JSON list of C-alpha atoms in Angstrom, two decimals:
[
{"chain": "B", "resi": 151, "resn": "UNK", "atom": "CA", "xyz": [23.50, 4.15, -3.62]},
{"chain": "B", "resi": 152, "resn": "UNK", "atom": "CA", "xyz": [21.00, 1.41, -4.13]},
{"chain": "B", "resi": 153, "resn": "UNK", "atom": "CA", "xyz": [18.25, 1.99, -6.68]},
{"chain": "B", "resi": 154, "resn": "UNK", "atom": "CA", "xyz": [15.28, 0.08, -8.01]},
{"chain": "B", "resi": 155, "resn": "UNK", "atom": "CA", "xyz": [14.00, 0.58, -11.53]},
{"chain": "B", "resi": 156, "resn": "UNK", "atom": "CA", "xyz": [10.58, -0.49, -12.69]},
{"chain": "B", "resi": 157, "resn": "UNK", "atom": "CA", "xyz": [10.24, -0.32, -16.45]},
{"chain": "B", "resi": 158, "resn": "UNK", "atom": "CA", "xyz": [6.88, 0.99, -17.53]},
{"chain": "B", "resi": 159, "resn": "UNK", "atom": "CA", "xyz": [4.77, 3.13, -15.26]},
{"chain": "B", "resi": 160, "resn": "UNK", "atom": "CA", "xyz": [1.64, 1.73, -16.91]},
{"chain": "B", "resi": 161, "resn": "UNK", "atom": "CA", "xyz": [1.09, -1.77, -18.29]},
{"chain": "B", "resi": 162, "resn": "UNK", "atom": "CA", "xyz": [-2.11, -2.95, -19.96]},
{"chain": "B", "resi": 163, "resn": "UNK", "atom": "CA", "xyz": [-2.96, -6.60, -20.57]},
{"chain": "B", "resi": 164, "resn": "UNK", "atom": "CA", "xyz": [-6.06, -8.42, -21.66]},
{"chain": "B", "resi": 165, "resn": "UNK", "atom": "CA", "xyz": [-7.88, -10.62, -19.20]},
{"chain": "B", "resi": 166, "resn": "UNK", "atom": "CA", "xyz": [-6.33, -14.09, -19.40]},
{"chain": "B", "resi": 167, "resn": "UNK", "atom": "CA", "xyz": [-3.05, -12.85, -20.86]},
{"chain": "B", "resi": 168, "resn": "UNK", "atom": "CA", "xyz": [0.39, -13.10, -19.32]},
{"chain": "B", "resi": 169, "resn": "UNK", "atom": "CA", "xyz": [1.36, -10.41, -16.83]},
{"chain": "B", "resi": 170, "resn": "UNK", "atom": "CA", "xyz": [5.01, -9.33, -16.80]},
{"chain": "B", "resi": 171, "resn": "UNK", "atom": "CA", "xyz": [6.14, -6.46, -14.60]},
{"chain": "B", "resi": 172, "resn": "UNK", "atom": "CA", "xyz": [9.82, -5.64, -14.71]},
{"chain": "B", "resi": 173, "resn": "UNK", "atom": "CA", "xyz": [12.12, -4.76, -11.83]},
{"chain": "B", "resi": 174, "resn": "UNK", "atom": "CA", "xyz": [15.86, -4.22, -11.86]},
{"chain": "B", "resi": 175, "resn": "UNK", "atom": "CA", "xyz": [18.04, -3.33, -8.93]},
{"chain": "B", "resi": 176, "resn": "UNK", "atom": "CA", "xyz": [21.47, -1.78, -8.73]},
{"chain": "B", "resi": 177, "resn": "UNK", "atom": "CA", "xyz": [23.64, -3.22, -6.04]},
{"chain": "B", "resi": 178, "resn": "UNK", "atom": "CA", "xyz": [26.96, -5.01, -6.08]},
{"chain": "B", "resi": 179, "resn": "UNK", "atom": "CA", "xyz": [25.64, -7.31, -3.37]},
{"chain": "B", "resi": 180, "resn": "UNK", "atom": "CA", "xyz": [22.17, -8.72, -4.05]},
{"chain": "B", "resi": 181, "resn": "UNK", "atom": "CA", "xyz": [19.64, -7.27, -1.65]},
{"chain": "B", "resi": 182, "resn": "UNK", "atom": "CA", "xyz": [16.50, -8.84, -0.33]},
{"chain": "B", "resi": 183, "resn": "UNK", "atom": "CA", "xyz": [13.77, -8.21, -2.88]},
{"chain": "B", "resi": 184, "resn": "UNK", "atom": "CA", "xyz": [10.05, -7.74, -2.49]},
{"chain": "B", "resi": 185, "resn": "UNK", "atom": "CA", "xyz": [6.97, -7.14, -4.59]},
{"chain": "B", "resi": 186, "resn": "UNK", "atom": "CA", "xyz": [4.04, -5.27, -3.11]},
{"chain": "B", "resi": 187, "resn": "UNK", "atom": "CA", "xyz": [0.58, -4.56, -4.48]},
{"chain": "B", "resi": 188, "resn": "UNK", "atom": "CA", "xyz": [-1.44, -1.46, -3.69]},
{"chain": "B", "resi": 189, "resn": "UNK", "atom": "CA", "xyz": [-5.16, -1.23, -4.39]},
{"chain": "B", "resi": 190, "resn": "UNK", "atom": "CA", "xyz": [-6.80, 2.21, -4.51]},
{"chain": "B", "resi": 191, "resn": "UNK", "atom": "CA", "xyz": [-6.98, 3.91, -1.14]},
{"chain": "B", "resi": 192, "resn": "UNK", "atom": "CA", "xyz": [-5.21, 1.05, 0.58]},
{"chain": "B", "resi": 193, "resn": "UNK", "atom": "CA", "xyz": [-1.77, 0.37, 1.98]},
{"chain": "B", "resi": 194, "resn": "UNK", "atom": "CA", "xyz": [0.83, -1.92, 0.48]},
{"chain": "B", "resi": 195, "resn": "UNK", "atom": "CA", "xyz": [0.31, -5.66, 0.64]},
{"chain": "B", "resi": 196, "resn": "UNK", "atom": "CA", "xyz": [3.21, -8.08, 0.38]},
{"chain": "B", "resi": 197, "resn": "UNK", "atom": "CA", "xyz": [2.94, -10.30, -2.71]},
{"chain": "B", "resi": 198, "resn": "UNK", "atom": "CA", "xyz": [6.18, -12.22, -2.38]},
{"chain": "B", "resi": 199, "resn": "UNK", "atom": "CA", "xyz": [9.77, -11.88, -1.30]},
{"chain": "B", "resi": 200, "resn": "UNK", "atom": "CA", "xyz": [13.20, -13.27, -2.10]},
{"chain": "B", "resi": 201, "resn": "UNK", "atom": "CA", "xyz": [15.73, -13.59, 0.68]},
{"chain": "B", "resi": 202, "resn": "UNK", "atom": "CA", "xyz": [17.91, -16.63, 0.03]},
{"chain": "B", "resi": 203, "resn": "UNK", "atom": "CA", "xyz": [17.55, -20.07, -1.50]},
{"chain": "B", "resi": 204, "resn": "UNK", "atom": "CA", "xyz": [15.34, -20.87, -4.46]},
{"chain": "B", "resi": 205, "resn": "UNK", "atom": "CA", "xyz": [15.42, -18.14, -7.05]},
{"chain": "B", "resi": 206, "resn": "UNK", "atom": "CA", "xyz": [11.85, -18.73, -8.23]},
{"chain": "B", "resi": 207, "resn": "UNK", "atom": "CA", "xyz": [9.53, -17.37, -5.61]},
{"chain": "B", "resi": 208, "resn": "UNK", "atom": "CA", "xyz": [5.81, -17.99, -5.51]},
{"chain": "B", "resi": 209, "resn": "UNK", "atom": "CA", "xyz": [3.49, -15.50, -3.92]},
{"chain": "B", "resi": 210, "resn": "UNK", "atom": "CA", "xyz": [-0.17, -14.88, -3.35]},
{"chain": "B", "resi": 211, "resn": "UNK", "atom": "CA", "xyz": [-2.86, -14.58, -6.02]},
{"chain": "B", "resi": 212, "resn": "UNK", "atom": "CA", "xyz": [-0.91, -16.72, -8.51]},
{"chain": "B", "resi": 213, "resn": "UNK", "atom": "CA", "xyz": [2.04, -14.34, -8.86]},
{"chain": "B", "resi": 214, "resn": "UNK", "atom": "CA", "xyz": [5.64, -15.44, -8.96]},
{"chain": "B", "resi": 215, "resn": "UNK", "atom": "CA", "xyz": [9.00, -13.79, -9.49]},
{"chain": "B", "resi": 216, "resn": "UNK", "atom": "CA", "xyz": [12.42, -15.02, -10.44]},
{"chain": "B", "resi": 217, "resn": "UNK", "atom": "CA", "xyz": [15.62, -13.62, -9.02]},
{"chain": "B", "resi": 218, "resn": "UNK", "atom": "CA", "xyz": [18.33, -13.46, -11.69]},
{"chain": "B", "resi": 219, "resn": "UNK", "atom": "CA", "xyz": [21.60, -12.28, -10.25]},
{"chain": "B", "resi": 220, "resn": "UNK", "atom": "CA", "xyz": [23.35, -12.08, -13.62]},
{"chain": "B", "resi": 221, "resn": "UNK", "atom": "CA", "xyz": [20.66, -9.71, -14.90]},
{"chain": "B", "resi": 222, "resn": "UNK", "atom": "CA", "xyz": [20.10, -7.94, -11.54]},
{"chain": "B", "resi": 223, "resn": "UNK", "atom": "CA", "xyz": [16.41, -8.51, -12.11]},
{"chain": "B", "resi": 224, "resn": "UNK", "atom": "CA", "xyz": [13.37, -9.65, -10.15]},
{"chain": "B", "resi": 225, "resn": "UNK", "atom": "CA", "xyz": [10.51, -9.58, -12.64]},
{"chain": "B", "resi": 226, "resn": "UNK", "atom": "CA", "xyz": [6.97, -10.36, -11.53]},
{"chain": "B", "resi": 227, "resn": "UNK", "atom": "CA", "xyz": [4.80, -12.66, -13.62]},
{"chain": "B", "resi": 228, "resn": "UNK", "atom": "CA", "xyz": [1.37, -14.23, -13.63]},
{"chain": "B", "resi": 229, "resn": "UNK", "atom": "CA", "xyz": [0.30, -16.65, -16.35]},
{"chain": "B", "resi": 230, "resn": "UNK", "atom": "CA", "xyz": [-3.27, -15.40, -16.69]},
{"chain": "B", "resi": 231, "resn": "UNK", "atom": "CA", "xyz": [-4.44, -11.92, -15.70]},
{"chain": "B", "resi": 232, "resn": "UNK", "atom": "CA", "xyz": [-7.66, -11.45, -13.81]},
{"chain": "B", "resi": 233, "resn": "UNK", "atom": "CA", "xyz": [-9.70, -8.28, -13.54]},
{"chain": "B", "resi": 234, "resn": "UNK", "atom": "CA", "xyz": [-8.99, -8.20, -9.81]},
{"chain": "B", "resi": 235, "resn": "UNK", "atom": "CA", "xyz": [-5.26, -7.88, -10.54]},
{"chain": "B", "resi": 236, "resn": "UNK", "atom": "CA", "xyz": [-5.72, -4.26, -11.61]},
{"chain": "B", "resi": 237, "resn": "UNK", "atom": "CA", "xyz": [-3.67, -2.30, -9.09]},
{"chain": "B", "resi": 238, "resn": "UNK", "atom": "CA", "xyz": [-0.30, -0.64, -8.64]},
{"chain": "B", "resi": 239, "resn": "UNK", "atom": "CA", "xyz": [2.71, -2.85, -8.06]},
{"chain": "B", "resi": 240, "resn": "UNK", "atom": "CA", "xyz": [5.91, -1.83, -6.31]},
{"chain": "B", "resi": 241, "resn": "UNK", "atom": "CA", "xyz": [9.25, -3.57, -6.30]},
{"chain": "B", "resi": 242, "resn": "UNK", "atom": "CA", "xyz": [11.49, -2.96, -3.28]},
{"chain": "B", "resi": 243, "resn": "UNK", "atom": "CA", "xyz": [15.05, -3.81, -2.34]},
{"chain": "B", "resi": 244, "resn": "UNK", "atom": "CA", "xyz": [16.38, -4.06, 1.19]},
{"chain": "B", "resi": 245, "resn": "UNK", "atom": "CA", "xyz": [19.97, -3.78, 2.27]},
{"chain": "B", "resi": 246, "resn": "UNK", "atom": "CA", "xyz": [20.64, -1.37, 5.11]},
{"chain": "B", "resi": 247, "resn": "UNK", "atom": "CA", "xyz": [17.69, 0.66, 3.84]},
{"chain": "B", "resi": 248, "resn": "UNK", "atom": "CA", "xyz": [14.52, 0.00, 1.94]},
{"chain": "B", "resi": 249, "resn": "UNK", "atom": "CA", "xyz": [14.35, 1.37, -1.58]},
{"chain": "B", "resi": 250, "resn": "UNK", "atom": "CA", "xyz": [11.11, 1.28, -3.53]},
{"chain": "B", "resi": 251, "resn": "UNK", "atom": "CA", "xyz": [10.67, 1.53, -7.27]},
{"chain": "B", "resi": 252, "resn": "UNK", "atom": "CA", "xyz": [8.31, 4.14, -8.65]},
{"chain": "B", "resi": 253, "resn": "UNK", "atom": "CA", "xyz": [5.57, 1.62, -9.27]},
{"chain": "B", "resi": 254, "resn": "UNK", "atom": "CA", "xyz": [3.75, 0.11, -12.23]},
{"chain": "B", "resi": 255, "resn": "UNK", "atom": "CA", "xyz": [0.02, 0.51, -12.68]},
{"chain": "B", "resi": 256, "resn": "UNK", "atom": "CA", "xyz": [-1.50, -2.63, -14.14]},
{"chain": "B", "resi": 257, "resn": "UNK", "atom": "CA", "xyz": [-4.66, -2.28, -16.19]},
{"chain": "B", "resi": 258, "resn": "UNK", "atom": "CA", "xyz": [-6.57, -5.42, -17.12]},
{"chain": "B", "resi": 259, "resn": "UNK", "atom": "CA", "xyz": [-8.78, -5.11, -20.17]},
{"chain": "B", "resi": 260, "resn": "UNK", "atom": "CA", "xyz": [-11.85, -7.34, -20.33]},
{"chain": "K", "resi": 132, "resn": "UNK", "atom": "CA", "xyz": [-3.53, -11.15, 13.83]},
{"chain": "K", "resi": 133, "resn": "UNK", "atom": "CA", "xyz": [-4.57, -7.53, 13.77]},
{"chain": "K", "resi": 134, "resn": "UNK", "atom": "CA", "xyz": [-2.83, -5.40, 11.17]},
{"chain": "K", "resi": 135, "resn": "UNK", "atom": "CA", "xyz": [-1.15, -2.04, 11.41]},
{"chain": "K", "resi": 136, "resn": "UNK", "atom": "CA", "xyz": [-3.74, 0.54, 12.38]},
{"chain": "K", "resi": 137, "resn": "UNK", "atom": "CA", "xyz": [-3.55, 4.14, 11.19]},
{"chain": "K", "resi": 138, "resn": "UNK", "atom": "CA", "xyz": [-5.78, 7.12, 11.74]},
{"chain": "K", "resi": 139, "resn": "UNK", "atom": "CA", "xyz": [-7.24, 9.23, 10.38]},
{"chain": "K", "resi": 140, "resn": "UNK", "atom": "CA", "xyz": [-7.78, 7.78, 6.90]},
{"chain": "K", "resi": 141, "resn": "UNK", "atom": "CA", "xyz": [-8.16, 11.20, 5.31]},
{"chain": "K", "resi": 142, "resn": "UNK", "atom": "CA", "xyz": [-7.26, 14.73, 6.34]},
{"chain": "K", "resi": 143, "resn": "UNK", "atom": "CA", "xyz": [-7.63, 18.03, 4.56]},
{"chain": "K", "resi": 144, "resn": "UNK", "atom": "CA", "xyz": [-5.92, 21.09, 6.03]},
{"chain": "K", "resi": 145, "resn": "UNK", "atom": "CA", "xyz": [-4.87, 24.52, 4.91]},
{"chain": "K", "resi": 146, "resn": "UNK", "atom": "CA", "xyz": [-1.20, 25.35, 4.42]},
{"chain": "K", "resi": 147, "resn": "UNK", "atom": "CA", "xyz": [0.58, 26.54, 7.54]},
{"chain": "K", "resi": 148, "resn": "UNK", "atom": "CA", "xyz": [-1.76, 24.49, 9.75]},
{"chain": "K", "resi": 149, "resn": "UNK", "atom": "CA", "xyz": [-0.52, 21.56, 11.80]},
{"chain": "K", "resi": 150, "resn": "UNK", "atom": "CA", "xyz": [-1.59, 17.93, 11.57]},
{"chain": "K", "resi": 151, "resn": "UNK", "atom": "CA", "xyz": [-0.83, 14.68, 13.38]},
{"chain": "K", "resi": 152, "resn": "UNK", "atom": "CA", "xyz": [-1.10, 11.07, 12.30]},
{"chain": "K", "resi": 153, "resn": "UNK", "atom": "CA", "xyz": [-1.26, 8.04, 14.54]},
{"chain": "K", "resi": 154, "resn": "UNK", "atom": "CA", "xyz": [0.01, 4.50, 14.01]},
{"chain": "K", "resi": 155, "resn": "UNK", "atom": "CA", "xyz": [-0.40, 1.36, 16.10]},
{"chain": "K", "resi": 156, "resn": "UNK", "atom": "CA", "xyz": [1.88, -1.43, 14.84]},
{"chain": "K", "resi": 157, "resn": "UNK", "atom": "CA", "xyz": [1.36, -5.15, 15.04]},
{"chain": "K", "resi": 158, "resn": "UNK", "atom": "CA", "xyz": [1.78, -6.36, 18.58]},
{"chain": "K", "resi": 159, "resn": "UNK", "atom": "CA", "xyz": [5.34, -7.37, 19.31]},
{"chain": "K", "resi": 160, "resn": "UNK", "atom": "CA", "xyz": [6.87, -5.67, 16.28]},
{"chain": "K", "resi": 161, "resn": "UNK", "atom": "CA", "xyz": [9.95, -3.83, 17.45]},
{"chain": "K", "resi": 162, "resn": "UNK", "atom": "CA", "xyz": [10.52, -1.81, 14.32]},
{"chain": "K", "resi": 163, "resn": "UNK", "atom": "CA", "xyz": [8.19, 0.92, 13.08]},
{"chain": "K", "resi": 164, "resn": "UNK", "atom": "CA", "xyz": [8.50, 2.99, 9.92]},
{"chain": "K", "resi": 165, "resn": "UNK", "atom": "CA", "xyz": [6.82, 6.08, 8.54]},
{"chain": "K", "resi": 166, "resn": "UNK", "atom": "CA", "xyz": [6.78, 6.52, 4.77]},
{"chain": "K", "resi": 167, "resn": "UNK", "atom": "CA", "xyz": [5.62, 9.37, 2.57]},
{"chain": "K", "resi": 168, "resn": "UNK", "atom": "CA", "xyz": [4.09, 8.37, -0.75]},
{"chain": "K", "resi": 169, "resn": "UNK", "atom": "CA", "xyz": [3.56, 11.24, -3.16]},
{"chain": "K", "resi": 170, "resn": "UNK", "atom": "CA", "xyz": [1.20, 10.54, -6.04]},
{"chain": "K", "resi": 171, "resn": "UNK", "atom": "CA", "xyz": [3.03, 8.76, -8.84]},
{"chain": "K", "resi": 172, "resn": "UNK", "atom": "CA", "xyz": [6.03, 7.85, -6.72]},
{"chain": "K", "resi": 173, "resn": "UNK", "atom": "CA", "xyz": [7.13, 4.97, -4.57]},
{"chain": "K", "resi": 174, "resn": "UNK", "atom": "CA", "xyz": [7.09, 5.27, -0.79]},
{"chain": "K", "resi": 175, "resn": "UNK", "atom": "CA", "xyz": [9.95, 7.24, 0.71]},
{"chain": "K", "resi": 176, "resn": "UNK", "atom": "CA", "xyz": [11.17, 6.40, 4.21]},
{"chain": "K", "resi": 177, "resn": "UNK", "atom": "CA", "xyz": [10.82, 9.32, 6.60]},
{"chain": "K", "resi": 178, "resn": "UNK", "atom": "CA", "xyz": [11.82, 7.72, 9.87]},
{"chain": "K", "resi": 179, "resn": "UNK", "atom": "CA", "xyz": [12.55, 4.31, 11.35]},
{"chain": "K", "resi": 180, "resn": "UNK", "atom": "CA", "xyz": [12.21, 3.40, 15.02]},
{"chain": "K", "resi": 181, "resn": "UNK", "atom": "CA", "xyz": [13.66, 0.40, 16.80]},
{"chain": "K", "resi": 182, "resn": "UNK", "atom": "CA", "xyz": [11.56, 0.12, 19.95]},
{"chain": "K", "resi": 183, "resn": "UNK", "atom": "CA", "xyz": [11.46, 3.74, 21.14]},
{"chain": "K", "resi": 184, "resn": "UNK", "atom": "CA", "xyz": [14.77, 4.79, 19.59]},
{"chain": "K", "resi": 185, "resn": "UNK", "atom": "CA", "xyz": [15.30, 6.46, 16.21]},
{"chain": "K", "resi": 186, "resn": "UNK", "atom": "CA", "xyz": [17.40, 4.36, 13.83]},
{"chain": "K", "resi": 187, "resn": "UNK", "atom": "CA", "xyz": [17.16, 6.49, 10.70]},
{"chain": "K", "resi": 188, "resn": "UNK", "atom": "CA", "xyz": [15.61, 9.92, 10.20]},
{"chain": "K", "resi": 189, "resn": "UNK", "atom": "CA", "xyz": [17.93, 11.13, 7.47]},
{"chain": "K", "resi": 190, "resn": "UNK", "atom": "CA", "xyz": [15.07, 11.95, 5.08]},
{"chain": "K", "resi": 191, "resn": "UNK", "atom": "CA", "xyz": [12.78, 13.55, 7.64]},
{"chain": "K", "resi": 192, "resn": "UNK", "atom": "CA", "xyz": [12.38, 17.32, 7.06]},
{"chain": "K", "resi": 193, "resn": "UNK", "atom": "CA", "xyz": [13.11, 18.14, 10.66]},
{"chain": "K", "resi": 194, "resn": "UNK", "atom": "CA", "xyz": [12.22, 21.81, 10.37]},
{"chain": "K", "resi": 195, "resn": "UNK", "atom": "CA", "xyz": [8.57, 20.85, 10.05]},
{"chain": "K", "resi": 196, "resn": "UNK", "atom": "CA", "xyz": [8.19, 17.11, 10.66]},
{"chain": "K", "resi": 197, "resn": "UNK", "atom": "CA", "xyz": [8.52, 15.33, 13.97]},
{"chain": "K", "resi": 198, "resn": "UNK", "atom": "CA", "xyz": [7.77, 11.82, 15.13]},
{"chain": "K", "resi": 199, "resn": "UNK", "atom": "CA", "xyz": [7.82, 9.99, 18.40]},
{"chain": "K", "resi": 200, "resn": "UNK", "atom": "CA", "xyz": [7.33, 6.50, 19.74]},
{"chain": "K", "resi": 201, "resn": "UNK", "atom": "CA", "xyz": [7.56, 7.14, 23.45]},
{"chain": "K", "resi": 202, "resn": "UNK", "atom": "CA", "xyz": [6.63, 3.72, 24.84]},
{"chain": "K", "resi": 203, "resn": "UNK", "atom": "CA", "xyz": [7.99, 1.70, 21.97]},
{"chain": "K", "resi": 204, "resn": "UNK", "atom": "CA", "xyz": [4.52, 0.79, 20.77]},
{"chain": "K", "resi": 205, "resn": "UNK", "atom": "CA", "xyz": [2.36, 3.30, 18.94]},
{"chain": "K", "resi": 206, "resn": "UNK", "atom": "CA", "xyz": [3.72, 6.34, 17.18]},
{"chain": "K", "resi": 207, "resn": "UNK", "atom": "CA", "xyz": [2.66, 9.80, 16.04]},
{"chain": "K", "resi": 208, "resn": "UNK", "atom": "CA", "xyz": [3.94, 11.80, 13.09]},
{"chain": "K", "resi": 209, "resn": "UNK", "atom": "CA", "xyz": [3.38, 15.55, 13.13]},
{"chain": "K", "resi": 210, "resn": "UNK", "atom": "CA", "xyz": [3.72, 18.22, 10.49]},
{"chain": "K", "resi": 211, "resn": "UNK", "atom": "CA", "xyz": [3.90, 21.85, 11.60]},
{"chain": "K", "resi": 212, "resn": "UNK", "atom": "CA", "xyz": [3.46, 23.98, 9.58]},
{"chain": "K", "resi": 213, "resn": "UNK", "atom": "CA", "xyz": [2.18, 22.08, 6.55]},
{"chain": "K", "resi": 214, "resn": "UNK", "atom": "CA", "xyz": [3.10, 23.04, 3.00]},
{"chain": "K", "resi": 215, "resn": "UNK", "atom": "CA", "xyz": [1.31, 22.26, -0.24]},
{"chain": "K", "resi": 216, "resn": "UNK", "atom": "CA", "xyz": [4.04, 19.78, -1.20]},
{"chain": "K", "resi": 217, "resn": "UNK", "atom": "CA", "xyz": [3.27, 17.72, 1.90]},
{"chain": "K", "resi": 218, "resn": "UNK", "atom": "CA", "xyz": [0.13, 16.43, 0.20]},
{"chain": "K", "resi": 219, "resn": "UNK", "atom": "CA", "xyz": [0.70, 12.68, 0.08]},
{"chain": "K", "resi": 220, "resn": "UNK", "atom": "CA", "xyz": [-0.26, 9.38, 1.62]},
{"chain": "K", "resi": 221, "resn": "UNK", "atom": "CA", "xyz": [1.55, 8.70, 4.86]},
{"chain": "K", "resi": 222, "resn": "UNK", "atom": "CA", "xyz": [2.10, 5.03, 5.41]},
{"chain": "K", "resi": 223, "resn": "UNK", "atom": "CA", "xyz": [3.10, 3.34, 8.61]},
{"chain": "K", "resi": 224, "resn": "UNK", "atom": "CA", "xyz": [4.71, -0.10, 8.58]},
{"chain": "K", "resi": 225, "resn": "UNK", "atom": "CA", "xyz": [6.07, -2.43, 11.20]},
{"chain": "K", "resi": 226, "resn": "UNK", "atom": "CA", "xyz": [8.29, -5.49, 11.24]},
{"chain": "K", "resi": 227, "resn": "UNK", "atom": "CA", "xyz": [9.50, -7.91, 13.91]},
{"chain": "K", "resi": 228, "resn": "UNK", "atom": "CA", "xyz": [13.13, -7.04, 13.48]},
{"chain": "K", "resi": 229, "resn": "UNK", "atom": "CA", "xyz": [15.06, -4.46, 11.50]},
{"chain": "K", "resi": 230, "resn": "UNK", "atom": "CA", "xyz": [13.37, -5.57, 8.34]},
{"chain": "K", "resi": 231, "resn": "UNK", "atom": "CA", "xyz": [16.10, -7.34, 6.48]},
{"chain": "K", "resi": 232, "resn": "UNK", "atom": "CA", "xyz": [14.40, -10.26, 4.83]},
{"chain": "K", "resi": 233, "resn": "UNK", "atom": "CA", "xyz": [11.39, -10.27, 7.10]},
{"chain": "K", "resi": 234, "resn": "UNK", "atom": "CA", "xyz": [9.27, -7.93, 5.09]},
{"chain": "K", "resi": 235, "resn": "UNK", "atom": "CA", "xyz": [6.98, -5.35, 6.45]},
{"chain": "K", "resi": 236, "resn": "UNK", "atom": "CA", "xyz": [3.30, -5.03, 7.19]},
{"chain": "K", "resi": 237, "resn": "UNK", "atom": "CA", "xyz": [1.83, -1.75, 6.03]},
{"chain": "K", "resi": 238, "resn": "UNK", "atom": "CA", "xyz": [-1.16, 0.12, 7.31]},
{"chain": "K", "resi": 239, "resn": "UNK", "atom": "CA", "xyz": [-3.78, 1.55, 4.98]},
{"chain": "K", "resi": 240, "resn": "UNK", "atom": "CA", "xyz": [-2.27, 5.01, 5.22]},
{"chain": "K", "resi": 241, "resn": "UNK", "atom": "CA", "xyz": [-3.49, 8.52, 5.85]},
{"chain": "K", "resi": 242, "resn": "UNK", "atom": "CA", "xyz": [-4.18, 10.61, 2.77]},
{"chain": "K", "resi": 243, "resn": "UNK", "atom": "CA", "xyz": [-3.25, 14.23, 3.49]},
{"chain": "K", "resi": 244, "resn": "UNK", "atom": "CA", "xyz": [-4.38, 17.05, 1.26]},
{"chain": "K", "resi": 245, "resn": "UNK", "atom": "CA", "xyz": [-2.94, 20.49, 1.93]},
{"chain": "K", "resi": 246, "resn": "UNK", "atom": "CA", "xyz": [-4.86, 23.33, 0.28]}
]
């Protein structure tokens, strides 16, 4: 069965520091991969997605993610954290079904 | 483009009562999904519709949960009777096709509290 693992349920960074949120998937055939952001009391908003082609994917709000097949990873990064980035982030993999990770709450410290 | 609409935003009920949630997907989206998101967990798919047909309801607790999408547009999810463990956010999402590679658009969700 497909699974998605997000390392670290809580991540804290200082404003202006690098953001790195980790996501690994388990699948013999690479799935489609997504990152979503969820602000308090809101639904999930698509940040970026990898389907085929270029392995470095750029998304909204300055986020990007790199698909690494050899590492079965799809880590999310942002060079400089902003206070408005504080939210919960979910990685998801799609094959026949959608599988979400358990989420990572990002705290940005001023 | 209007997003996925859900109502109500919040609902508090007592256990053993019934409750219904409504979802109106993006116009033209054939596929509609209901997810349950328990606090501290990722969303879990409850049911997937393709037009007005059920594609996947393997994780829907059918003894108490039901869902329909009669005209292939909007959908309702019902819980009867509710249990304490049903407290969660219920998210509706839609996509143009079956979702592979197209991504989904999520609604804001309905936060259910069962007391």
